[in-house]
Coordinates of C-alpha atoms in Angstrom, one line a residue:
X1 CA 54.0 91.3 195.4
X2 CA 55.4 88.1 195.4
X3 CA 56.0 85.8 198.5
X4 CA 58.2 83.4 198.3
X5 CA 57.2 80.2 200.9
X6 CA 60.2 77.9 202.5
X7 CA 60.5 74.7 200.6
X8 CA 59.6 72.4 203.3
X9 CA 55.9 74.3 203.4
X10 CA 55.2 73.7 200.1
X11 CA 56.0 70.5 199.9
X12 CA 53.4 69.7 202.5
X13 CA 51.0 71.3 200.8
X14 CA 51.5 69.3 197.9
X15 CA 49.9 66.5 199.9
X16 CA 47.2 68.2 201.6
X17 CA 43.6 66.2 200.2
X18 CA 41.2 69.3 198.6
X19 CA 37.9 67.8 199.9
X20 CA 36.2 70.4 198.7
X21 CA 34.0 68.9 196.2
X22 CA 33.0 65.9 198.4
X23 CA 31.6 68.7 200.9
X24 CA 29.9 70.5 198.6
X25 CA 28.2 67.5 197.1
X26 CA 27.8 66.1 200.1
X27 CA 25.3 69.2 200.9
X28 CA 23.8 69.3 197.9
X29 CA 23.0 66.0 198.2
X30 CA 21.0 66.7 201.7
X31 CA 19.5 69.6 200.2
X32 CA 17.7 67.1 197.5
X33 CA 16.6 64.5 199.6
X34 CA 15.1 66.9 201.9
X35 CA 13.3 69.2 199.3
X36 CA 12.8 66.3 196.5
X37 CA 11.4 63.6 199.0
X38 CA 8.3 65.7 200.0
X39 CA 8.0 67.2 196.8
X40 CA 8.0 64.0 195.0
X41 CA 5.2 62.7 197.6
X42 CA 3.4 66.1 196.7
X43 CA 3.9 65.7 193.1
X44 CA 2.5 61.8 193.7
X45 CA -0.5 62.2 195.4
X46 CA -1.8 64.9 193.4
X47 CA -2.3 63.6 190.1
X48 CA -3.3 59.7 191.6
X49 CA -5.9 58.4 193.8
X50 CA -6.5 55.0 195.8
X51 CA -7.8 51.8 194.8
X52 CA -9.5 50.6 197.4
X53 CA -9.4 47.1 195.8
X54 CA -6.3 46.5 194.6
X55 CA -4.5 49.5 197.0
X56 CA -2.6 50.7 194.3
X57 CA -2.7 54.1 193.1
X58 CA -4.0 55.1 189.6
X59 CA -3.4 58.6 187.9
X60 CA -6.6 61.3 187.6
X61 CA -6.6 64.8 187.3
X62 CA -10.0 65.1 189.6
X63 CA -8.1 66.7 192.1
X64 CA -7.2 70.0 190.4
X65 CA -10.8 69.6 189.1
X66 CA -12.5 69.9 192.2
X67 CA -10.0 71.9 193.5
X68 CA -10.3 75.0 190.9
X69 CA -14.0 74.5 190.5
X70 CA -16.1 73.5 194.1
X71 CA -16.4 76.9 195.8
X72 CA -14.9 75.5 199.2
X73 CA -11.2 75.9 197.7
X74 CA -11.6 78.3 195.1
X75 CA -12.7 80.7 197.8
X76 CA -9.5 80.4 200.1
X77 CA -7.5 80.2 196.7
X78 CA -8.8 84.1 195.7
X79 CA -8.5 84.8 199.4
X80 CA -5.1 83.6 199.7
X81 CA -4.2 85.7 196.5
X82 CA -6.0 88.8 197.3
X83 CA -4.3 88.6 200.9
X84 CA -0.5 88.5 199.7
X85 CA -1.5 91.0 196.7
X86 CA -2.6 93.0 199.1
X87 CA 0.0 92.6 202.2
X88 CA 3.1 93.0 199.7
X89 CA 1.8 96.1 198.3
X90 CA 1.2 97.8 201.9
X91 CA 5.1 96.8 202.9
X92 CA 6.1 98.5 200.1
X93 CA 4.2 101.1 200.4
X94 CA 5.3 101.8 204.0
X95 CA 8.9 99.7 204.1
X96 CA 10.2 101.2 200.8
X97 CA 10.1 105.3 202.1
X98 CA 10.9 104.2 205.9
X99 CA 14.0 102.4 204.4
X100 CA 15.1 105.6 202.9
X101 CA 14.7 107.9 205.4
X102 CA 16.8 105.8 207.9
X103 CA 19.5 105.0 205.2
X104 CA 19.7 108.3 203.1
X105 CA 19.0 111.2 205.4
X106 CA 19.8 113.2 208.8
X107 CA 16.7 111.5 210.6
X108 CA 17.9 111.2 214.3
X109 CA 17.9 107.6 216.3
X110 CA 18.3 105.2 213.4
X111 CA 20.2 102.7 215.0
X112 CA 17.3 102.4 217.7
X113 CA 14.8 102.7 214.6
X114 CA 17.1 99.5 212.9
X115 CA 16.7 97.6 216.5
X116 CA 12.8 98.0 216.8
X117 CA 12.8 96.6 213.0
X118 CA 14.2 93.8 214.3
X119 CA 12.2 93.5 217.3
X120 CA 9.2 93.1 214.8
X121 CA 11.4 90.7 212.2
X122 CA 11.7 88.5 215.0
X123 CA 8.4 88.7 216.7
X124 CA 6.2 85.4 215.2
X125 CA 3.4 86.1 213.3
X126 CA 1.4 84.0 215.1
X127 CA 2.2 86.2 218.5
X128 CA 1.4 89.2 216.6
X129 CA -2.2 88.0 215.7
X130 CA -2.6 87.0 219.5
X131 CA -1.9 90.4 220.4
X132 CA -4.0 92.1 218.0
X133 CA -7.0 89.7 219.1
X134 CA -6.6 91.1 222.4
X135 CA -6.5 94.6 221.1
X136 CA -8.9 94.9 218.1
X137 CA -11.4 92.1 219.7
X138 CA -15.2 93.6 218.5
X139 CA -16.5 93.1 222.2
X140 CA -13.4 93.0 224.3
X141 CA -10.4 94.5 222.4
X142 CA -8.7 97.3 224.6
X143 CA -9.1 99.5 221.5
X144 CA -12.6 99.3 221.2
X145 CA -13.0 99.5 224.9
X146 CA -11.2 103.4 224.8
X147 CA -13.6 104.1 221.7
X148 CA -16.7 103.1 223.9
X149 CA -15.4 104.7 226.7
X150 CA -14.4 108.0 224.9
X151 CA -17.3 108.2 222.8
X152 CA -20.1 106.6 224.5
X153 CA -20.9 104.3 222.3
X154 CA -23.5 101.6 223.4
X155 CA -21.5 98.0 224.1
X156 CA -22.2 96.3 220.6
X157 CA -20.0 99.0 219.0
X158 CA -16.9 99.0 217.7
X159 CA -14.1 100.7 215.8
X160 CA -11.8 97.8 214.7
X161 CA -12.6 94.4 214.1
X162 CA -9.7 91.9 213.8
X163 CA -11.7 89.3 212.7
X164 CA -11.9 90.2 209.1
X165 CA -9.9 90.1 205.7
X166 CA -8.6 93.6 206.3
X167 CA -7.8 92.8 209.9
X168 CA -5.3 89.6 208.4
X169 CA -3.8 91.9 206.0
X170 CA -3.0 94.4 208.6
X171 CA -1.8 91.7 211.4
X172 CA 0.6 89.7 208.7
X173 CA 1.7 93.6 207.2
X174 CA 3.3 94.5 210.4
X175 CA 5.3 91.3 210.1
X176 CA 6.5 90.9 206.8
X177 CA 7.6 95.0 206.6
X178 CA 10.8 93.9 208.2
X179 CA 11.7 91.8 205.0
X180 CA 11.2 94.6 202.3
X181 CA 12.6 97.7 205.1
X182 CA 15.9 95.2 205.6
X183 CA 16.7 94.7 202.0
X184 CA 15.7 98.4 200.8
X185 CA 18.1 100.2 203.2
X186 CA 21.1 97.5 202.9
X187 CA 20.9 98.7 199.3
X188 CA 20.8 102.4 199.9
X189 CA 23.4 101.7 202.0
X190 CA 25.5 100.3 199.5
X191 CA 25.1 102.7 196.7
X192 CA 28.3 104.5 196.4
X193 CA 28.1 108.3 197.4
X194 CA 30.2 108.6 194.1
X195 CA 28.2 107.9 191.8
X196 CA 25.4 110.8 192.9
X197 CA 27.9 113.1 193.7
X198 CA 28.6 112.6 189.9
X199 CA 25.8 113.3 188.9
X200 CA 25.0 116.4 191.0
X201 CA 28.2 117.5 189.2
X202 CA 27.1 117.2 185.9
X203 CA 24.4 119.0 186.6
X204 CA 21.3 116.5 188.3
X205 CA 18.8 117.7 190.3
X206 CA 18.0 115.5 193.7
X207 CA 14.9 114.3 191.6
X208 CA 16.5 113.8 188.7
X209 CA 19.4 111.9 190.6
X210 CA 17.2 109.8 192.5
X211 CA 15.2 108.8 189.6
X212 CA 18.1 107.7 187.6
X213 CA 20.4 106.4 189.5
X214 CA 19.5 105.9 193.3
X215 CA 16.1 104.2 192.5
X216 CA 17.5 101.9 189.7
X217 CA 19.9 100.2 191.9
X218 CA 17.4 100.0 194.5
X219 CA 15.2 98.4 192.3
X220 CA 16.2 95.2 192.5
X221 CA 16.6 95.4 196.4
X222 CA 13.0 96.4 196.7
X223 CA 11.5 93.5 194.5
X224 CA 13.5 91.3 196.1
X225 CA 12.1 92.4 199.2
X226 CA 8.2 92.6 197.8
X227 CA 8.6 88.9 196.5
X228 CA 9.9 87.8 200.0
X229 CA 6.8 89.7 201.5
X230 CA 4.5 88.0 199.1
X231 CA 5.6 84.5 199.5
X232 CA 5.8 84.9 203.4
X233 CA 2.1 86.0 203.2
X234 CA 0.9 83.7 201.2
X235 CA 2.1 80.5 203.0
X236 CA 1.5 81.4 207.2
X237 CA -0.8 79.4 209.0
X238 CA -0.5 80.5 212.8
X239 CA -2.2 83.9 211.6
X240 CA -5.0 83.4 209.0
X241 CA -5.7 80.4 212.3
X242 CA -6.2 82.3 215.1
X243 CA -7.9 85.1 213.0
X244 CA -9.8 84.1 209.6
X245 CA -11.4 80.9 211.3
X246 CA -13.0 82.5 214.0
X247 CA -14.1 85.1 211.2
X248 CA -15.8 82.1 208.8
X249 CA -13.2 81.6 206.1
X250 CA -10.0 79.8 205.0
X251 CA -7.1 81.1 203.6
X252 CA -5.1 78.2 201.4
X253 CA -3.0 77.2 204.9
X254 CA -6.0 76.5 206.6
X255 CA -8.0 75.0 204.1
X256 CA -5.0 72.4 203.6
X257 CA -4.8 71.8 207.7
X258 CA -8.5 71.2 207.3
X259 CA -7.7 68.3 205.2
X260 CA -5.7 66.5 207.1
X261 CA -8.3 66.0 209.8
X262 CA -10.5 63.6 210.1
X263 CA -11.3 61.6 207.5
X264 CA -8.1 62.8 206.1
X265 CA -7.8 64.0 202.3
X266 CA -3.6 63.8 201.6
X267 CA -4.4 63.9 198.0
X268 CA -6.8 67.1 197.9
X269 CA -3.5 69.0 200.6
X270 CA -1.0 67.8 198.0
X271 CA -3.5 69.1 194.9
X272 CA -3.7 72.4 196.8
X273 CA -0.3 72.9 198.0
X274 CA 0.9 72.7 194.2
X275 CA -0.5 75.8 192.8
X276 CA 1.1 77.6 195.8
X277 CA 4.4 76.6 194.2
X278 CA 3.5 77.4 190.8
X279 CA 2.9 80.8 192.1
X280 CA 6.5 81.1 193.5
X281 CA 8.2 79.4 190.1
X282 CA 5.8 82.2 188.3
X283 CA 6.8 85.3 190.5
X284 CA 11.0 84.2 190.2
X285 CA 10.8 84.2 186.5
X286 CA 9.1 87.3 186.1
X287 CA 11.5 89.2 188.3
X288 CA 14.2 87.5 186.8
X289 CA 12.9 89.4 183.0
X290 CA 12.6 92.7 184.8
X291 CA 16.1 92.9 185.8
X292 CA 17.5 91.3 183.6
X293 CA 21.5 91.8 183.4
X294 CA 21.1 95.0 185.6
X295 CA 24.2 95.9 187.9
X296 CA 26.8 97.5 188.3
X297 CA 30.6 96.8 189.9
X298 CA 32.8 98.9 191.8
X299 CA 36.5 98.6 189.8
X300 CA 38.8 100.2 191.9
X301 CA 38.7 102.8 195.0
X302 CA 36.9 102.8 198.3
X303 CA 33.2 104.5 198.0
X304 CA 32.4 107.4 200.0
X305 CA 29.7 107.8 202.4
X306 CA 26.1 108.0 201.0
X307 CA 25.1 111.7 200.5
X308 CA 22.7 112.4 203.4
X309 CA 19.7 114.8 202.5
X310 CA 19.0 117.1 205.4
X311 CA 15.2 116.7 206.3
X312 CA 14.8 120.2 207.4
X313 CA 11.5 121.5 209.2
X314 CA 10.3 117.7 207.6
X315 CA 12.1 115.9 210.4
X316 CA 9.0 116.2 213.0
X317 CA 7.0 114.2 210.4
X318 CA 9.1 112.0 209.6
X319 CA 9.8 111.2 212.7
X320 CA 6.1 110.3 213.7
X321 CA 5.3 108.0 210.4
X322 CA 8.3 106.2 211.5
X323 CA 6.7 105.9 215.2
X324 CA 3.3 105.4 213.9
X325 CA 4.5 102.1 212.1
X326 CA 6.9 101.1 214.9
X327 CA 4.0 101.3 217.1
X328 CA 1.8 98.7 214.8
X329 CA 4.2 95.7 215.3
X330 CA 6.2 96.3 218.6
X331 CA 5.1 98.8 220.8
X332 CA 1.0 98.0 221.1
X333 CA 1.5 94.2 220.7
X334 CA 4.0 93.9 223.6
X335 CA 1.8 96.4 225.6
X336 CA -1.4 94.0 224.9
X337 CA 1.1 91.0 226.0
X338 CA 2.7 92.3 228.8
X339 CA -1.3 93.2 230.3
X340 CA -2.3 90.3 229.7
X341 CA 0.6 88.4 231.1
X342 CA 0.1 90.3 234.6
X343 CA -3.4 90.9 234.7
X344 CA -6.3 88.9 235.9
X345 CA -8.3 89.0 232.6
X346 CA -6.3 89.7 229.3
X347 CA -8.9 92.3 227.9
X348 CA -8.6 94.4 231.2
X349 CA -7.1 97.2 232.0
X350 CA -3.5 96.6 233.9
X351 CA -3.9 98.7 237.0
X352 CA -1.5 98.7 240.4
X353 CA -4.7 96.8 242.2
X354 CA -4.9 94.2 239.5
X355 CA -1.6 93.4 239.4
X356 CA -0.9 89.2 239.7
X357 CA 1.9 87.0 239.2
X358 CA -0.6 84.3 239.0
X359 CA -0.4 83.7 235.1
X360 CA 3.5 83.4 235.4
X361 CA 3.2 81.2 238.5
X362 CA 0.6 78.6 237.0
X363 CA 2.0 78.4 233.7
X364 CA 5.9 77.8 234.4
X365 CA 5.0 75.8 237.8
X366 CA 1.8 74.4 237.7
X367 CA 1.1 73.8 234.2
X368 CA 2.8 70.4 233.5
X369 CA 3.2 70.5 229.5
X370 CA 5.2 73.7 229.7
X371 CA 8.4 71.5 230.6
X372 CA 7.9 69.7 227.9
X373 CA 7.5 72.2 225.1
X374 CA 10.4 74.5 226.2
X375 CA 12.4 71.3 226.0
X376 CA 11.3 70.1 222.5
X377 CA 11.2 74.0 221.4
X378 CA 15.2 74.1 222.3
X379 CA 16.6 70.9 221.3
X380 CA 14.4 71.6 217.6
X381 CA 15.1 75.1 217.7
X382 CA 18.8 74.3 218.0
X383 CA 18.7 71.6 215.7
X384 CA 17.3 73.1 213.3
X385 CA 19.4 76.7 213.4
X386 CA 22.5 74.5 213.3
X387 CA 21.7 72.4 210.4
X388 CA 20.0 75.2 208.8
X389 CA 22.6 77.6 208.8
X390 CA 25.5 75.3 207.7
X391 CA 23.1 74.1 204.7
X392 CA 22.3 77.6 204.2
X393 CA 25.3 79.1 204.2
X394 CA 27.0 75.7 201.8
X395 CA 24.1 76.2 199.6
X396 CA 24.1 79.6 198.9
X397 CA 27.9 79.5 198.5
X398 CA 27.4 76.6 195.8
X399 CA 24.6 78.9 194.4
X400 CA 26.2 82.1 194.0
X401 CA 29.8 81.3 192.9
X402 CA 28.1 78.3 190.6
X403 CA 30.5 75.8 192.2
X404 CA 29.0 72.4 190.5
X405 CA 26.7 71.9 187.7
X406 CA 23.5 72.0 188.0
X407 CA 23.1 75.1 190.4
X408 CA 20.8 76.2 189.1
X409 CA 18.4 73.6 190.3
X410 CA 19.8 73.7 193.9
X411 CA 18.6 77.6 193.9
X412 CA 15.6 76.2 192.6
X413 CA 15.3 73.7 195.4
X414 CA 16.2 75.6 198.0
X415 CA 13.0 78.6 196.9
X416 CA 10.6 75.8 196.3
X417 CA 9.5 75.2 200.2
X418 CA 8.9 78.7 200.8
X419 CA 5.8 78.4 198.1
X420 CA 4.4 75.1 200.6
X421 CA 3.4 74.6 203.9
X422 CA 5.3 73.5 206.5
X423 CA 2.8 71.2 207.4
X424 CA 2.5 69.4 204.0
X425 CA 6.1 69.1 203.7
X426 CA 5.9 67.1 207.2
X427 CA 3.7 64.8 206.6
X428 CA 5.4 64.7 202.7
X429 CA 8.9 63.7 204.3
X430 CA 7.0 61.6 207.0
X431 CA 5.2 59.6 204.3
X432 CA 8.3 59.1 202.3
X433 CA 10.9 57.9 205.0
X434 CA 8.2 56.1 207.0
X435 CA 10.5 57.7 210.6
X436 CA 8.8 58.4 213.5
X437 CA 11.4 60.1 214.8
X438 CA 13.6 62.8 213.2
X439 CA 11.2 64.1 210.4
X440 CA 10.3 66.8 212.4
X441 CA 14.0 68.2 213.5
X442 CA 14.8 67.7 209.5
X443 CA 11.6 69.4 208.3
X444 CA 12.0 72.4 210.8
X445 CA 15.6 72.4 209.3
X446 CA 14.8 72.2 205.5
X447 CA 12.0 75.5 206.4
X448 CA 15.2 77.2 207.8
X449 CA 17.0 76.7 204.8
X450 CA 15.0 77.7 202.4
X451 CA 14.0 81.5 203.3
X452 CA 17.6 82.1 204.0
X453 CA 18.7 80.3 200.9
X454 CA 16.0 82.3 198.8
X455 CA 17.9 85.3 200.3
X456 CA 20.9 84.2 199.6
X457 CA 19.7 83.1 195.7
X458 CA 17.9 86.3 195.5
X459 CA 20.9 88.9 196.6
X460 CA 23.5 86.6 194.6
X461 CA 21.5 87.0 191.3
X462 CA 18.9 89.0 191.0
X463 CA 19.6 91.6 193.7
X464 CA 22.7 93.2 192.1
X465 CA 23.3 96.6 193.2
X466 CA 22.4 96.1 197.0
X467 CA 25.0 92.7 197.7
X468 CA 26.4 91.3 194.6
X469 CA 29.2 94.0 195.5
X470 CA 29.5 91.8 198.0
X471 CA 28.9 88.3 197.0
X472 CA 30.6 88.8 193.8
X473 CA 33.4 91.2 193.7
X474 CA 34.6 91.3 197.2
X475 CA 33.9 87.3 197.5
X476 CA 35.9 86.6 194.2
X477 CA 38.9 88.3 195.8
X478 CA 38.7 86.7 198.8
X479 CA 38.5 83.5 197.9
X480 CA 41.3 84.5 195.1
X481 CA 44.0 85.7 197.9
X482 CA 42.4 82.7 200.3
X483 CA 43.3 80.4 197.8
X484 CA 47.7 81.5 197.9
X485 CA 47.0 81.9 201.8
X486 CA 44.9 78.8 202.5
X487 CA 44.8 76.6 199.8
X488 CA 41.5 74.6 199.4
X489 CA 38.3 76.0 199.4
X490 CA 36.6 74.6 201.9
X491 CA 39.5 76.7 204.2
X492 CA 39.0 79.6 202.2
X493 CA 35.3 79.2 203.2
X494 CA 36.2 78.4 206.7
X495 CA 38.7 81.0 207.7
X496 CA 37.6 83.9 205.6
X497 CA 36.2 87.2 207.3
X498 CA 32.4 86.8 208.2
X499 CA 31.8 89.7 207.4
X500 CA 30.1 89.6 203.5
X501 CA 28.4 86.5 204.5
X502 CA 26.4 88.9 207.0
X503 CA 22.6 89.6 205.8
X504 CA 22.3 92.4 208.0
X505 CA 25.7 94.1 207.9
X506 CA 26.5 95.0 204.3
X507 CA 26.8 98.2 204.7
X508 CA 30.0 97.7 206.8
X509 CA 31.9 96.1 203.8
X510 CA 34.4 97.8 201.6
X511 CA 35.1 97.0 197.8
X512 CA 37.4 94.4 196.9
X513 CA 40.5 96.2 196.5
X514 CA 40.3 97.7 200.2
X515 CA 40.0 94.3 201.2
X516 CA 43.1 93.5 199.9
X517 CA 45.2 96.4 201.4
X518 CA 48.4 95.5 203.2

């Protein structure tokens, strides 16, 4: 259909300025002195040392020397390893089959199953590993208190011990689920009924269907997810803190925080942090050659509703596995917070006679430096969502529509931070501005940006079946029938639906030529 415009509209538009491409460079631009500053001062200090004489700096490799053969870092090195390994492997294992039975069967209250996902996505880690000190404590956890008390065991007894490789594994597992659950159901989600009802009809069995068509396009979804899981494990600090140092050992986070006390070692944290990123560089590359040019486009036609498999008499199961792993990260953490928030000791037992609002009282009224942190946790929290999102959100448009050249080194730049920690970014921005003041608003910003931009990265290129739908066909018509309504991009961008730039809410988009329906 054509639509003819009145003259006078037209010619306005004629002298409308497309600034566009100065916006877009204009982020990219902040995207590369935020990651390439510290990066640079990573890059720097790891292959020089100091000349105490002359105080200029002279390259050496003793560094990487010392740091993959003394024991004190090749120890949190394996550690750090066999921890994400380990912790990816146990979301999948539990994330992957919870993701299908909310998105691809008749198991009852999955909207409150999707909400206590998110209760645990947005739980920190950190918090998490507080709770489960006060639950799984050897002496005074409240689980090993009931095993005592139910058993009789003498008081140097316990059944769980937090303090402990496994015990960091589990604590940063409940945690990182949410990452590979999120992903793995958006996909199933966005698998056109279709395409297994065509199958079926040709004559597939539910295995054979599954295995050939529903698990392919998942696929991508799922690694996506597992590398996410990985990276996220590999790179905490509040965690392996409050629950591998008490235990004796470092994980790589630790062992870099440890150099930065005094005397300080910058070199030996920048030498560390590097292999970290290697790591990251390694793991997008090789999921990059497994999917290769997998994907698949919807040409025409609205999908229909995923094919829900009745669970039968296996509902009751399913049902408690999905309980038992909601109960991990939400329900026993908050209970273990909540006691400890209102009782007089945090290991004991809440009762009606115990009850005190003393903790609350002291801590919002009497303790003076809680002002000051719920002040500087707002204005940085708010700082750094709002410059985070905008970059994120510029980024990832530049990264999946390859809007300027070079691209692909912003998607490269905007995954590189996940691999370090924040902590040596910091003092890697600090050192290379020389401010005192903003650094830290800037560097909480720049670890904003680059988890939502690895999403973003990930689902625009290498997760094709569960969003490029969205990013790719649905976008390109958008931005094709913004461009006769709106005229520059940067309108398009602005007054487009929110909707396929939503994470969570793919499953409520339709395929492109819905979209452009009268």
């Amino acid at each position: 259909m054509t639509i003819a415009l009145p003259a006078e509209i037209a010619d306005r538009r004629t002298f409308r300025i497309d600034l566009s491409w100065p916006i877009l460079i204009s982020f990219a631009i902040i995207l590369c002195v935020l990651i390439i500053l510290p990066i640079s001062w990573l890059v720097i200090y790891s292959v020089t040392v100091l000349d105490e004489a002359t105080r200029s700096r002279a390259l050496t490799l003793a560094h990487f020397q010392r740091l993959f053969t003394d024991p004190d870092f090749v120890d949190p090195l394996l550690t750090t390893i066999t921890l994400a390994v380990s912790a990816s492997a146990v979301c999948c294992v539990v994330a992957a089959p919870m993701g299908w039975l909310v998105a691809r069967t008749d198991l009852p209250f999955t909207t409150t199953i999707r909400a206590l996902v998110t209760a645990s996505f947005v739980t920190p880690p950190f918090l998490g590993a507080i709770a489960w000190e006060i639950l799984a404590a050897p002496n005074s956890g409240l689980l090993n208190q009931l095993y005592r008390y139910l058993t009789g065991a003498p008081q140097g007894e316990y059944l769980l011990n937090i303090y402990s490789l496994p015990g960091l594994i589990f604590v940063i597992s409940c945690y990182t689920f949410p990452y590979v659950f999120v992903l793995v159901a958006n996909a199933l989600d966005r698998i056109p009924g279709d395409l297994e009802d065509a199958s079926s009809i040709l004559g597939g069995k539910t295995w054979t269907t599954a295995r050939r068509i529903t698990i392919p396009l998942a696929l991508p979804a799922l690694l996506a997810g597992i590398l996410i899981a990985f990276l996220q494990a590999m790179i905490l600090f509040g965690s392996p803190a409050i629950l591998a140092l008490p235990a004796g050992f470092h994980t790589m986070t630790t062992k870099i925080w440890s150099l930065f006390q005094y005397p300080p070692k910058p070199e030996l944290a920048a030498a560390a942090s590097l292999p970290l990123l290697v790591v990251t560089v390694l793991l997008l590359r090789a999921q990059q050659i497994i999917l290769g040019r997998k994907g698949y486009s919807v040409v025409g036609g609205k999908n229909s509703d995923p094919r829900l498999i009745k669970l039968g008499w296996w509902k009751g199961p399913a049902l408690a596995f999905v309980g038992l792993v909601l109960m991990l990260p939400v329900f026993l953490p908050y209970f273990a917070l909540l006691n400890a928030a209102f009782s007089p000791i945090a290991t004991t037992l809440l009762t009606p006679f115990n009850f005190t609002l003393h903790n609350i009282y002291f801590t919002f009224f009497e303790l003076s430096a809680t002002k000051l942190a719920l002040k500087n946790t707002l204005i940085l929290g708010s700082l750094a969502a709002t410059i985070g999102t905008a970059l994120a959100l510029v980024i990832g448009y530049i990264t999946v529509r390859q809007a300027v050249i070079g691209h692909r080194v912003l998607g490269f730049l905007a995954t590189a931070p996940i691999a370090i920690p924040g902590i040596v970014l910091g003092v890697g921005l600090y050192r290379r501005t020389g401010v005192s003041v903003w650094p830290s608003a800037l560097v909480r910003a720049g670890a904003v940006v680059a988890p939502v931009a690895l999403v973003c990265w990930l689902t625009g290129r290498a997760v094709e079946p569960s969003s490029r739908i969205a990013t790719g066909a649905l976008v390109t018509a958008l931005v094709g029938a913004g461009g006769a309504l709106y005229g520059a991009g940067v309108r398009v961008l602005r007054r487009a639906p929110a909707g396929p730039t939503h994470p969570i809410r793919t499953r409520d988009l339709e395929p492109a030529d819905a979209a452009l329906e009268p």
